[in-house]
Each structure stands twice: as structure tokens, then as C-alpha cells.
Coordinates of C-alpha atoms and ligand atoms in Angstrom, one line a residue:
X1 CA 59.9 95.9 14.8
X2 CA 61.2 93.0 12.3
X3 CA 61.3 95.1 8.7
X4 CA 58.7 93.2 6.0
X5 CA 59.9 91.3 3.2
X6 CA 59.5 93.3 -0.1
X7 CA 58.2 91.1 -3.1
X8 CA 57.5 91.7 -6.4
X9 CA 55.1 89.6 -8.7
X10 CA 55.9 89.1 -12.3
X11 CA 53.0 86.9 -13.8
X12 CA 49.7 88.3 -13.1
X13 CA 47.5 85.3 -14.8
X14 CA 45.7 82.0 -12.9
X15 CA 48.5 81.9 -10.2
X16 CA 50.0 85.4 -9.8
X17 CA 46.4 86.9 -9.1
X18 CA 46.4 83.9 -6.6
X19 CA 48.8 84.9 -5.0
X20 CA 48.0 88.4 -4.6
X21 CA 44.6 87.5 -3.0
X22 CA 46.1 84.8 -0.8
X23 CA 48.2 87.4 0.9
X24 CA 45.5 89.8 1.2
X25 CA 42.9 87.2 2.5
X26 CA 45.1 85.5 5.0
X27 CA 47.8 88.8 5.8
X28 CA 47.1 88.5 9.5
X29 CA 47.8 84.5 9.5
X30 CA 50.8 85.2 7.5
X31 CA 52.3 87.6 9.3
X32 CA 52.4 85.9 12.3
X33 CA 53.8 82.6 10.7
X34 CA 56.6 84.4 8.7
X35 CA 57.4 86.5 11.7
X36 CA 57.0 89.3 10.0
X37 CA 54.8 91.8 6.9
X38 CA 54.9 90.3 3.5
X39 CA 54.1 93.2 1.3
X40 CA 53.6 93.5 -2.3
X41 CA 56.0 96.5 -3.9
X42 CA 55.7 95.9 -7.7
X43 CA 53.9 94.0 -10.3
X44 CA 54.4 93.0 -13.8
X45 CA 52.1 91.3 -16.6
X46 CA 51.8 92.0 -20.2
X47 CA 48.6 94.2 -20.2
X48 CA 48.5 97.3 -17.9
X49 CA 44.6 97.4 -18.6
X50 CA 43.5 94.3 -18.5
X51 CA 40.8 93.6 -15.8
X52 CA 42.3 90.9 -13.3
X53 CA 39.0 91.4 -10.8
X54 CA 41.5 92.9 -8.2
X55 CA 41.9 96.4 -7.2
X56 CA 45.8 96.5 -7.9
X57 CA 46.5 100.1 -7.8
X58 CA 48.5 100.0 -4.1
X59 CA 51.5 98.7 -6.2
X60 CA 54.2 99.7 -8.4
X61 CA 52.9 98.7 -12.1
X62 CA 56.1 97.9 -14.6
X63 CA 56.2 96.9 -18.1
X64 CA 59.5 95.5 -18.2
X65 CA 60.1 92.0 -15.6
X66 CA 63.7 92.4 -16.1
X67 CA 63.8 95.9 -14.1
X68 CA 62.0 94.0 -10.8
X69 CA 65.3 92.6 -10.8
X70 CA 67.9 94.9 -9.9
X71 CA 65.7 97.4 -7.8
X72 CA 67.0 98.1 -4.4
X73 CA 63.0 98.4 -2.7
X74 CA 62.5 94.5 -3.9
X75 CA 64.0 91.4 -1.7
X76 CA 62.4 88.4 -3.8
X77 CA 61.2 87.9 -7.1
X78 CA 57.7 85.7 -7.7
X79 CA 58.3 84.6 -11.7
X80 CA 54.3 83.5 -12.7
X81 CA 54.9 83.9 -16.2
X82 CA 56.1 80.7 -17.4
X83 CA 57.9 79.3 -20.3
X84 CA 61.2 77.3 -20.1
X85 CA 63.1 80.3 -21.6
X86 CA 62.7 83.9 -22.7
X87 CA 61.7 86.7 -20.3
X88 CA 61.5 84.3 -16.9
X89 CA 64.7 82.7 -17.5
X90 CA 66.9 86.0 -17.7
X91 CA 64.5 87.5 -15.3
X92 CA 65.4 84.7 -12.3
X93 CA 69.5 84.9 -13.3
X94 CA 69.2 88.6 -13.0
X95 CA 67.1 88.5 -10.1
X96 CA 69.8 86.1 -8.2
X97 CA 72.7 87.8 -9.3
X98 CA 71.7 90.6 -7.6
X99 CA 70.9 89.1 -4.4
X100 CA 67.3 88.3 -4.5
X101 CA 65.7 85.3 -3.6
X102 CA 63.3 84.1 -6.4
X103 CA 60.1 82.0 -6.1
X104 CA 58.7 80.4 -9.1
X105 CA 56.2 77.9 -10.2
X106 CA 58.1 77.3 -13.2
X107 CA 58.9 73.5 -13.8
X108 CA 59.7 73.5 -17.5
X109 CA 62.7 76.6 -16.5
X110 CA 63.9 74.5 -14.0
X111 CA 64.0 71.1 -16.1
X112 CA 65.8 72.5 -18.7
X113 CA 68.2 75.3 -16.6
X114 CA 67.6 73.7 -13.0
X115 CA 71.2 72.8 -12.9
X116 CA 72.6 76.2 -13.9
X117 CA 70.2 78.1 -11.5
X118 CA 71.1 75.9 -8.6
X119 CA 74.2 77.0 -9.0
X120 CA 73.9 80.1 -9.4
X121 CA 71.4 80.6 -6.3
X122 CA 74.8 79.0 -3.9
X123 CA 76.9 81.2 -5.7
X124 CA 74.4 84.3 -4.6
X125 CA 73.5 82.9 -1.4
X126 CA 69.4 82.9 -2.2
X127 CA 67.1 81.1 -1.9
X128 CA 65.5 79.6 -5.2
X129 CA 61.7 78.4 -4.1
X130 CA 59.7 75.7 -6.6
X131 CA 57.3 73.7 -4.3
X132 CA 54.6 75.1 -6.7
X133 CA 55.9 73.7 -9.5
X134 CA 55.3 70.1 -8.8
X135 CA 51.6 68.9 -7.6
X136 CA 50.8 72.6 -6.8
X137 CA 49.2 72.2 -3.3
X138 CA 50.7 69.6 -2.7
X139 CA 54.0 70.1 -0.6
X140 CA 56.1 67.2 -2.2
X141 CA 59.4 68.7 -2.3
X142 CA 59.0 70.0 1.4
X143 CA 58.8 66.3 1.9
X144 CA 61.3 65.3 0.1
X145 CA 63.9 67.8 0.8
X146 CA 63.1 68.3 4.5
X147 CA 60.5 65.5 6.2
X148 CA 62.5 62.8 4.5
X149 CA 65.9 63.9 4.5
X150 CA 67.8 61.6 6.5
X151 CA 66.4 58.4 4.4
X152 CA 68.0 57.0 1.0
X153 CA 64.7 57.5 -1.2
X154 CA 64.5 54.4 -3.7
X155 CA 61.6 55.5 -5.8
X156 CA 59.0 58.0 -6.8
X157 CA 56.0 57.1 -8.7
X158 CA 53.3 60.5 -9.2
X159 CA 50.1 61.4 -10.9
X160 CA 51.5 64.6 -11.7
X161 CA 49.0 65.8 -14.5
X162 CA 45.5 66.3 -13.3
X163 CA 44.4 66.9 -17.0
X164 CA 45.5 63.2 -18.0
X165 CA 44.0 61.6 -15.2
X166 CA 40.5 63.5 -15.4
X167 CA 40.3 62.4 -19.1
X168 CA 41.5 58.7 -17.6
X169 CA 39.3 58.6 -14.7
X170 CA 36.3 60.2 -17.2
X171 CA 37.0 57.6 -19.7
X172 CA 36.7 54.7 -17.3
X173 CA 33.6 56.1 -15.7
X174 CA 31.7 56.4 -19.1
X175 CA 33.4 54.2 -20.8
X176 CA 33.6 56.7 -24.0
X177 CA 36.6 57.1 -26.0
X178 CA 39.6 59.4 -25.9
X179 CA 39.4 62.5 -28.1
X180 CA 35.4 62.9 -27.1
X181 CA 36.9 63.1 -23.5
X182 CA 39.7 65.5 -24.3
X183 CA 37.1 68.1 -25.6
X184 CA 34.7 67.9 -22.2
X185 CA 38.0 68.0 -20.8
X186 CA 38.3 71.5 -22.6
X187 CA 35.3 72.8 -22.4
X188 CA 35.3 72.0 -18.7
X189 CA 38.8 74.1 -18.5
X190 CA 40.2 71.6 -17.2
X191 CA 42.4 71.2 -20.6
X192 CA 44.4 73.6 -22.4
X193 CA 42.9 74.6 -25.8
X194 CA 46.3 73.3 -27.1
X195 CA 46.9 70.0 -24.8
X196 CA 49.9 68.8 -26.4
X197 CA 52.2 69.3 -22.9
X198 CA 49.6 67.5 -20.9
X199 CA 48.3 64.4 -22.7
X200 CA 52.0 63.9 -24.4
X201 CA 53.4 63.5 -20.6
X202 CA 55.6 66.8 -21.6
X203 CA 54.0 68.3 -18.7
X204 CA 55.0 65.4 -16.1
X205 CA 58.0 64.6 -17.3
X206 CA 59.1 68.3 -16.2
X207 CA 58.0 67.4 -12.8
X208 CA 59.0 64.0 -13.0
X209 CA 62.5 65.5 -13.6
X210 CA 62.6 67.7 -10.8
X211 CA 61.3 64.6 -8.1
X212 CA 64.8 63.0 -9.7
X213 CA 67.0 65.0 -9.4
X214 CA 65.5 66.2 -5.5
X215 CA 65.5 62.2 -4.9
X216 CA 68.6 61.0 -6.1
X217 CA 70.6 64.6 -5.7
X218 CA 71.2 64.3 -9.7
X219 CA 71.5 67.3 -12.5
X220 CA 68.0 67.5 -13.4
X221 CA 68.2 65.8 -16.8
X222 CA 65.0 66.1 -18.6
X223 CA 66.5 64.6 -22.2
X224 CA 67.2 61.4 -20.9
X225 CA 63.8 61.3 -19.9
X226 CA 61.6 58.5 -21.8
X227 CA 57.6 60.1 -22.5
X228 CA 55.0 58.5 -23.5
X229 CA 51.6 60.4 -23.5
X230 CA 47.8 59.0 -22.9
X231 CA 46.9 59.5 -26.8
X232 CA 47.0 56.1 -28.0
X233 CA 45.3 54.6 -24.5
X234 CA 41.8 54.3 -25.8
X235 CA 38.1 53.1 -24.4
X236 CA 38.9 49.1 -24.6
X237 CA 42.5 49.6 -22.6
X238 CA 40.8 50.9 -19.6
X239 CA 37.7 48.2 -19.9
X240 CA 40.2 45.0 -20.5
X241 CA 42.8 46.8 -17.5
X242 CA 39.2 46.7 -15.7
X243 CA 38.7 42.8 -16.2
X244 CA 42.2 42.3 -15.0
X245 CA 42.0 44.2 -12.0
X246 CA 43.6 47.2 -13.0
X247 CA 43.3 50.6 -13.8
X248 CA 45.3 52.7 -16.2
X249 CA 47.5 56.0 -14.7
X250 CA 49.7 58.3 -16.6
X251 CA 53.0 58.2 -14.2
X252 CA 56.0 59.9 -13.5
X253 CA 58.6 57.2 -12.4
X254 CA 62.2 57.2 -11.6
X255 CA 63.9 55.0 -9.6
X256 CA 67.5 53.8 -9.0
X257 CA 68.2 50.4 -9.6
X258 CA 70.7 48.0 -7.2
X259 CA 73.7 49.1 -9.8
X260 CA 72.7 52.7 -8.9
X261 CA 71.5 53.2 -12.7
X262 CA 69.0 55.7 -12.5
X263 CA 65.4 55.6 -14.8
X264 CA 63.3 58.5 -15.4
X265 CA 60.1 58.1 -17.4
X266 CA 56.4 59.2 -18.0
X267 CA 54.4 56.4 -19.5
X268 CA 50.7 55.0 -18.9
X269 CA 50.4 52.4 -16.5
X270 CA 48.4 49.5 -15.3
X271 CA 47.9 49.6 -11.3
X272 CA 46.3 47.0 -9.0
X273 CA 42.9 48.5 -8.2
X274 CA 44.0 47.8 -4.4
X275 CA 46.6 50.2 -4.2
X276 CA 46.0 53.6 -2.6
X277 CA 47.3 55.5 -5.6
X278 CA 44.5 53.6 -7.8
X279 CA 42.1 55.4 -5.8
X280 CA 43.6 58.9 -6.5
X281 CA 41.1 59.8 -9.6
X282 CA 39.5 63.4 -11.4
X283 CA 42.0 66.1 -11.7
X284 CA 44.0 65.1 -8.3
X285 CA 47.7 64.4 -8.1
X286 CA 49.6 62.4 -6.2
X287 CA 53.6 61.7 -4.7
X288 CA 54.7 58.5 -4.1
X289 CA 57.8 58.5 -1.9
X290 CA 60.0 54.7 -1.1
X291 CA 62.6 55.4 1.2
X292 CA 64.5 53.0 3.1
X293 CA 63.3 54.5 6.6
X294 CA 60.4 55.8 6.4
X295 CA 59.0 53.5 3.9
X296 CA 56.1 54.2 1.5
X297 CA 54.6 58.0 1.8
X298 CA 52.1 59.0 -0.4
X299 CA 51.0 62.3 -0.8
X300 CA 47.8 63.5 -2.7
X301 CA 45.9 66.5 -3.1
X302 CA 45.3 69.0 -5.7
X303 CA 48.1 69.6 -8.3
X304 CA 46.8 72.3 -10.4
X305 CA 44.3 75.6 -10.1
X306 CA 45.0 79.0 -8.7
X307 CA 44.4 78.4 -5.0
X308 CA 46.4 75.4 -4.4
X309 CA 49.3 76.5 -6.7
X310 CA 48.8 80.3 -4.7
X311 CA 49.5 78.2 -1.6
X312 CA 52.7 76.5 -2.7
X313 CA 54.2 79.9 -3.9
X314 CA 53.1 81.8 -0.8
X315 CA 54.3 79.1 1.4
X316 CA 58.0 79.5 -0.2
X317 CA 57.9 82.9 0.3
X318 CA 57.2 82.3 4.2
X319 CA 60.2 80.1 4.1
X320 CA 62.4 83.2 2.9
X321 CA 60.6 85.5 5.7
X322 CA 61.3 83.1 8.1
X323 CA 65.7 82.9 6.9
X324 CA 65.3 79.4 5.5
X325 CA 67.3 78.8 2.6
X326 CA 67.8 75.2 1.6
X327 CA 69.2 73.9 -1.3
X328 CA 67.7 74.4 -4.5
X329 CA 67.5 70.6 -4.8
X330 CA 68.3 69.7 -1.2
X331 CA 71.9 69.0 -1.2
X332 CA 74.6 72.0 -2.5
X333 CA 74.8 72.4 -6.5
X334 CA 78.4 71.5 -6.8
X335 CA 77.7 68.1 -5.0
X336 CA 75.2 67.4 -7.6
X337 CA 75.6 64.2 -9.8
X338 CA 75.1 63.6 -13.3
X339 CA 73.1 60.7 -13.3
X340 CA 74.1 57.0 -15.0
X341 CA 71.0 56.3 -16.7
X342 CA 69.6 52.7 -16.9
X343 CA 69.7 51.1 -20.6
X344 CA 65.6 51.2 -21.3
X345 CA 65.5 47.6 -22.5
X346 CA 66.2 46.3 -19.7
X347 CA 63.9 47.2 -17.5
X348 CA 62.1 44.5 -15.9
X349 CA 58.5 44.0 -15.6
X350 CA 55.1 42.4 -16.1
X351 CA 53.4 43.7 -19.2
X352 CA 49.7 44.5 -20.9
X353 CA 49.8 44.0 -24.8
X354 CA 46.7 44.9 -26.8
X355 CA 46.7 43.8 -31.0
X356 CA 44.1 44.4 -33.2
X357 CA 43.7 40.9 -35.5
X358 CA 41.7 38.9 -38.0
X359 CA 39.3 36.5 -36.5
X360 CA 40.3 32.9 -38.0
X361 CA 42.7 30.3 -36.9
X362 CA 46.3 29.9 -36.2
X363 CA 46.7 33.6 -34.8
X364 CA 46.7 33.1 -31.5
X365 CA 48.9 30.5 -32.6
X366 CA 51.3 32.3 -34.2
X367 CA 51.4 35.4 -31.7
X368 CA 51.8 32.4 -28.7
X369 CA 54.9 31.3 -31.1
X370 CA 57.0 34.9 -31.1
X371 CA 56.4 35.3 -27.5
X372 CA 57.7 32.0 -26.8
X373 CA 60.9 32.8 -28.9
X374 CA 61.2 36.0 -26.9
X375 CA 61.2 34.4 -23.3
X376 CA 58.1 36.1 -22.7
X377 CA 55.2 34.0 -20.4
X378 CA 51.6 35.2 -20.8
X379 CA 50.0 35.2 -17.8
X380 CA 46.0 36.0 -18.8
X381 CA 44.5 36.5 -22.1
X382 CA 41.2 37.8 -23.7
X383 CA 40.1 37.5 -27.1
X384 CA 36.8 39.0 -27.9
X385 CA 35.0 37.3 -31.1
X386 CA 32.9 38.9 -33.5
X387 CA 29.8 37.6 -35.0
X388 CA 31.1 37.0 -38.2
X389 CA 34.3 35.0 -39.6
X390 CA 37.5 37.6 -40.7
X391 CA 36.0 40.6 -38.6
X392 CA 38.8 42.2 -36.9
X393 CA 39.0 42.0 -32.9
X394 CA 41.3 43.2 -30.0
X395 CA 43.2 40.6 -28.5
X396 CA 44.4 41.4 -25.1
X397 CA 47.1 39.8 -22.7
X398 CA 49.5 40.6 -19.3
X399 CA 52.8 39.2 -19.3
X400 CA 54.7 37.5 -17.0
X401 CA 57.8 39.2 -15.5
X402 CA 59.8 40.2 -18.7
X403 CA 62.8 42.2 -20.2
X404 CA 61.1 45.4 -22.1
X405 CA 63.9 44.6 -24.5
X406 CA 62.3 40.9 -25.2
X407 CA 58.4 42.4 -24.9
X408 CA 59.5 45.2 -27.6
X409 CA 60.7 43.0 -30.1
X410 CA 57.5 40.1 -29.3
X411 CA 55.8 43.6 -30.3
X412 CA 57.3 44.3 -33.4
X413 CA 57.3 41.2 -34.9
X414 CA 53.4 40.5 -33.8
X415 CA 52.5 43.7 -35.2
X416 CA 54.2 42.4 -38.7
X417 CA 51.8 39.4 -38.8
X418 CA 49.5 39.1 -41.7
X419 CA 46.7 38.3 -39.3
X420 CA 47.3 41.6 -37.6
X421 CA 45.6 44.6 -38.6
X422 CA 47.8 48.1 -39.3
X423 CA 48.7 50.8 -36.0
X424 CA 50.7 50.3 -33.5
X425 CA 50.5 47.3 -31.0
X426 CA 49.4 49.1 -27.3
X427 CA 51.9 48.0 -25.0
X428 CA 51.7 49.1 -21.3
X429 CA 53.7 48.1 -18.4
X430 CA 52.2 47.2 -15.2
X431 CA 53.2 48.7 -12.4
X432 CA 53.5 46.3 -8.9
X433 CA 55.8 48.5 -7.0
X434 CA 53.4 51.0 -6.0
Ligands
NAP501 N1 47.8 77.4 -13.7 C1 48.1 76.4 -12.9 O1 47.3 75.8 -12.3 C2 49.6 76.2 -12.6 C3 49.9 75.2 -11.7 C4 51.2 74.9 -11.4 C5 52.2 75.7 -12.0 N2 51.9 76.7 -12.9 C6 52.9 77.5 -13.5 O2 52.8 78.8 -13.1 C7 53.3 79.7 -14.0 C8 52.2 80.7 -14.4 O3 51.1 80.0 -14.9 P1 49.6 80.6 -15.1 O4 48.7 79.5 -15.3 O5 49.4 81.6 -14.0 O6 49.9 81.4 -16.5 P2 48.9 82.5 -17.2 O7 47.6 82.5 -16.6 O8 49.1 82.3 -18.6 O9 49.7 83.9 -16.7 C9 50.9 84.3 -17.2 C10 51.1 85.7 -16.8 O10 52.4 86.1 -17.3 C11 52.3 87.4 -18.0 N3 53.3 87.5 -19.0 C12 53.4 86.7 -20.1 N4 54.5 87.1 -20.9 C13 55.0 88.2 -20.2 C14 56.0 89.1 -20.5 N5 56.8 89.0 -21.6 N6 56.3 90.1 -19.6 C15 55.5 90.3 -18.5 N7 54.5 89.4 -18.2 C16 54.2 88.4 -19.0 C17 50.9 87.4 -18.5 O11 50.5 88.7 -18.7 P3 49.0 89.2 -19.2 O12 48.0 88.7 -18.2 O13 49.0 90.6 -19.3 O14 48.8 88.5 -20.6 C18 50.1 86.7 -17.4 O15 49.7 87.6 -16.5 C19 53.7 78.8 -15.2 O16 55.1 78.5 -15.1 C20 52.9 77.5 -15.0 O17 53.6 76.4 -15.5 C21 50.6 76.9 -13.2

């Protein structure tokens, strides 16, 4: 008879008690996919008595994460507590250094310490297990690190924030503006009470960071990342994207350019409403793989919530029943590079511009006049009038193929016209490689 594999769980919140259900409801299915019994020893949250809806009492209750660490009766660690630092950071070193495998959901750890823990997890021989850290139920790094491991992987594009792209999709469907979203958005719990990670692209640039370095087989670098949030996006963006044939996603991008310069950013998009990723609305995610054999694979499904995100942990911890033990970030830690990062500016691309000016001649003039000093084409162009002279309207265009460099400057120096009205120009690239 093959002896179980002993877990612990520190992190009894939305995904912890997810996982302890999943294992209870599905045990049978489990056990005869891993091979083997995965049982629960000990448990950890903050408060002993709080009511979590599950009868908890056949396991080992402690107070302190750190000592699931070094017990002998434990053979992984599950770290559902979150937080880039303080306790689940010391808890998963400890946990490794002692020869335990360690499962986590935790993408803002490994962004910051995923280079460190790789390590570490070689030096240990364990296995360190994150699928449910990116697009929860989704299993994008399976894919990437396994399914598509013989192929040089190009790109990846991913909705990686279900929070941002409910509030986009809910803002094109009813066409009402940002912060009246956000709050349905809230009281729907479907935002945090404090969004700042999600709607500033924090959030995704975490993941984004990890689909890098698993991609390219680079340090996960998440300060060279470049985030921009959905904040300033607001009602007209999404109409005028509309009336171009686009709609507007929140994206995680990186991609390596012919020079091997490598890009990592999070920034709102425009996307042909033809493509397949368009389509991917509400609070769904989605994983946009280019590789050079396989081609385009796009994954989607849902990113977030207790029962996918169980599934993703649970399915790492069959991997560990089963003897697998792949790379943390699919190739050995010391053969990771530290990426060469591609000079902003000059990415190249076709742009959406959006200024807020006075209604009277010579503007358009004037903005045509700085973009043609820049180099920069425009392809289309809307300007809405008011009824009366002076009032102050949007004035939309898309670019032709253009240096960001060139479109950043057109931007500054349009945005210091007299004509054009105080805040920031909305500048948005749009997106034709997905
Ligand atoms: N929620 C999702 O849909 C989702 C999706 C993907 C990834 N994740 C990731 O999964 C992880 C957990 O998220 P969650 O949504 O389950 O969080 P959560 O609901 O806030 O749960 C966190 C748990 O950690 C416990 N905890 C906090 N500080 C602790 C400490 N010092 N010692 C012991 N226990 C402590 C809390 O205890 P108490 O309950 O006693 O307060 C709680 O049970 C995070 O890394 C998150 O980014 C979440």
C-alpha cells in the first residue's frame, strides 16, 4: 500500500477552505489520479474560532505557520495566506529548507522572491507549485512549462485580472462611466473594497511577470515591469474604440523582440473585435501563447474565485503525489537569465489618442502640425461638435505604425496647446499581434 502524502494548509480564507472541500468532495477521484491518499494533517489561519462553514476538527489546528514547516508528520506546505513578504515568505524558505515541497497561490511572493525560491527549491530538491497563481483555473503554466516545451515561445498576451475586465466589459455594455462601475463592481464582490492592486494593473503585472520569466527562462523581474492601470480609461474610450472596431483590454504583454530585448508591461489596449481574445469578456481570463511550433494557443477560463483557484492548488499537489518535480520556472534556477530589457520608446505600434479641446478653428490644425513633425500618420479621426462655439469636445484618432517615443512627445506637446483643455492626453496602443 503506497503511504499518503501529508499536507498542511496555511491560509484558511476564499482558497484554503477551497481546497479543503475540493479534497473532501472529489477524495475518491483524487486518489486514484495521484496514485495514492492525500490527507490533510494540520491547518493554520489567524482565528482558531472563526466560523469557516467546514467541520475542521479532524486536523491539527496551529497558531504559528512557521512551525508546519519543520514538522516531521508534514511532506508539503499549501501557503493561502498571501502577501509578497512577511509570514508566507519565511514560511515557504523554511518549509523548503527542510525538504518539503510547497504549493502556493502566491504571485506577488514569487514576483518579488521567485528568483531566490527557485533556487532554493533545486538546492532542496522540491518541488515549488504556482499554477494557481496565474489565471487560477486556468492551467497556463502547465502549458507553458510542459505542453509547450519543446517550442521557442515569442509572446504572451493575458487578461489576467477578471476585476478590470468585468468593469471594462460592464462599462462597454452600459455604456456608464468608470468609478460608478468600480462600486457595482464592489458591491457585486467581484472588487476588493481597496482595488488599488487590480485596476492599477499591480495585480497582472505580478502574473505578467511570472508568464516572462516561464516564457523566456528569465529572473522574474517585476521592476522593470511598465503598469498602467484602467483608471483613466473612461465611458467615451470604449464608445470611440467601438466606432473603430475595437474594444479596450487591460493586458499583460511581454515579448522578445528579433535583438532578443525582452518587454514586460500591463497597459490597456485596443483589440480588433475579430480576435478570439476580444471575445473573452465578464470576470474571465485569458493566456495567449505565440510559439514558433505550435503557433497561437489561447487559453481562457476563469482566473479568480475559490473553486477554480482550489483546482489549480489541488492539481499541484497531485503533481507532487504523483513524483513530478519540474522546474520552478521550467528550466533549472542557475540557468536562468537576467533579462536585457527593451528601451520603452521604442516600441513600435499603431496608436489611439484621445484630447479633450476647444471647439474653434485651427486646432485640428495645429495638433495635425506636431504629429507631422513627429513622423506620426493618423490613420482615422473623430471629432464630436458641440452645439455651441468654444464648448470643449473629445477629439479622437488611431495612428499609423509609430515609435512610442515619437507618439509620447506628439502627446506632450498636444496636451500643451492652448486649445487643449487641462488632464492628461489618453494614449492607448493598439494591439494587432493578438
Ligand atoms: N481569492 C482568489 O480568488 C485568489 C485567486 C488566485 C490567487 N489567490 C491568492 O491566494 C492567496 C490566498 O488568497 P485568499 O483570497 O484565500 O485570501 P484570504 O481570503 O484573505 O485568506 C487569507 C488567509 O490567511 C490567513 N492568515 C493571514 N495572516 C496570517 C498569519 N499571519 N498567520 C496565519 N494565517 C494568516 C487568514 O486567516 P483568518 O481567516 O483567520 O483571518 C486567512 O485564512 C493569496 O496569495 C492570493 O493572491 C487568490
Amino acid at each position: 500500500m503506497t503511504t499518503p502524502l501529508r499536507i498542511a494548509i496555511a491560509g484558511l480564507g476564499t482558497v484554503g477552505t477551497g481546497v479543503v472541500r475540493l479534497l473532501a468532495e472529489n477524495k475518491e477521484l483524487i486518489r486514484t489520479r495521484a496514485g495514492r491518499d492525500i490527507e490533510i494533517t494540520a491547518i493554520c489561519a489567524r482565528d482558531k474560532n472563526r466560523d469557516r462553514g467546514l467541520d475542521l476538527g479532524a486536523y491539527d489546528w496551529v497558531d504559528n505557520p512557521q512551525a508546519l514547516a519543520t514538522r516531521d508528520d508534514i511532506d508539503v506546505v499549501v501557503e493561502l495566506i498571501g502577501g509578497s513578504d512577511e509570514p508566507a515568505l519565511a514560511l515557504t524558505k523554511t518549509a523548503m529548507q527542510n525538504g518539503k515541497s510547497l504549493v502556493t497561490a502566491n504571485k506577488a511572493m514569487l514576483a518579488h522572491h521567485g528568483a531566490a525560491l527557485a533556487m532554493m527549491a533545486d538546492e532542496h530538491t522540491v518541488m515549488l507549485g504556482f499554477e494557481a497563481s496565474v489565471a487560477g483555473g486556468i492551467p497556463a503554466i502547465k502549458a507553458i512549462k510542459d505542453g509547450l516545451s519543446a517550442n521557442t515561445i515569442r509572446s504572451v498576451y493575458g487578461i489576467l485580472n477578471g476585476t478590470c475586465n468585468y468593469i471594462l466589459t460592464e462599462m462597454r455594455r452600459t455604456g456608464h462611466d468608470f468609478v460608478g462601475i468600480l462600486k457595482q463592481a464592489q458591491e457585486k464582490g467581484y472588487a476588493e473594497a481597496d482595488p488599488t492592486f487590480d485596476i492599477g494593473g499591480i495585480d497582472t503585472a505580478h502574473k505578467i511577470c511570472l508568464l516572462a520569466a516561464l516564457c523566456f527562462g528569465t529572473h522574474p523581474d517585476f521592476d522593470a515591469i511598465s503598469i498602467t492601470g484602467i483608471e483613466k480609461i473612461n465611458a467615451e474610450d470604449i464608445e470611440f474604440a467601438e466606432d473603430f472596431g475595437y474594444r479596450i483590454k487591460l493586458l499583460g504583454i511581454a515579448t522578445k523582440d528579433d535583438h532578443g530585448a525582452l518587454s514586460v508591461r500591463v497597459e490597456p489596449c485596443l483589440i480588433d473585435q475579430s480576435r478570439p481574445i476580444a471575445a473573452v469578456d465578464d470576470v474571465y481570463n485569458a493566456v495567449l501563447i505565440q510559439s514558433d511550433f505550435a503557433g497561437r494557443t489561447l487559453l481562457t477560463g476563469r482566473g479568480a474565485g475559490q473553486a477554480p483557484t482550489a483546482s489549480a492548488v489541488v492539481a499541484d499537489i497531485i503533481d507532487i503525489a504523483k513524483g513530478i518535480k519540474l522546474p520552478v520556472f521550467g528550466v533549472a534556477a542557475k540557468h536562468l537569465n537576467t533579462a536585457r530589457n527593451a528601451a520603452p520608446e521604442d516600441i513600435y505600434a499603431r496608436y489611439y489618442l484621445r484630447f479633450t479641446v476647444q471647439d474653434k478653428p485651427g486646432t485640428i490644425a495645429d495638433i495635425s502640425a506636431i504629429l507631422r513633425d513627429h513622423n506620426v500618420s493618423i490613420k482615422g479621426l473623430i471629432q464630436r461638435s458641440r452645439d455651441e462655439d468654444g464648448g470643449l469636445v473629445p477629439v479622437v484618432m488611431t495612428t499609423h505604425r509609430s515609435r512610442y517615443g515619437d507618439i509620447s512627445a506628439c502627446a506632450t506637446a498636444i496636451a500643451a496647446l492652448p486649445a487643449v483643455s487641462d488632464g492628461d492626453p489618453c494614449v492607448l496602443r493598439i494591439t494587432d499581434e493578438v
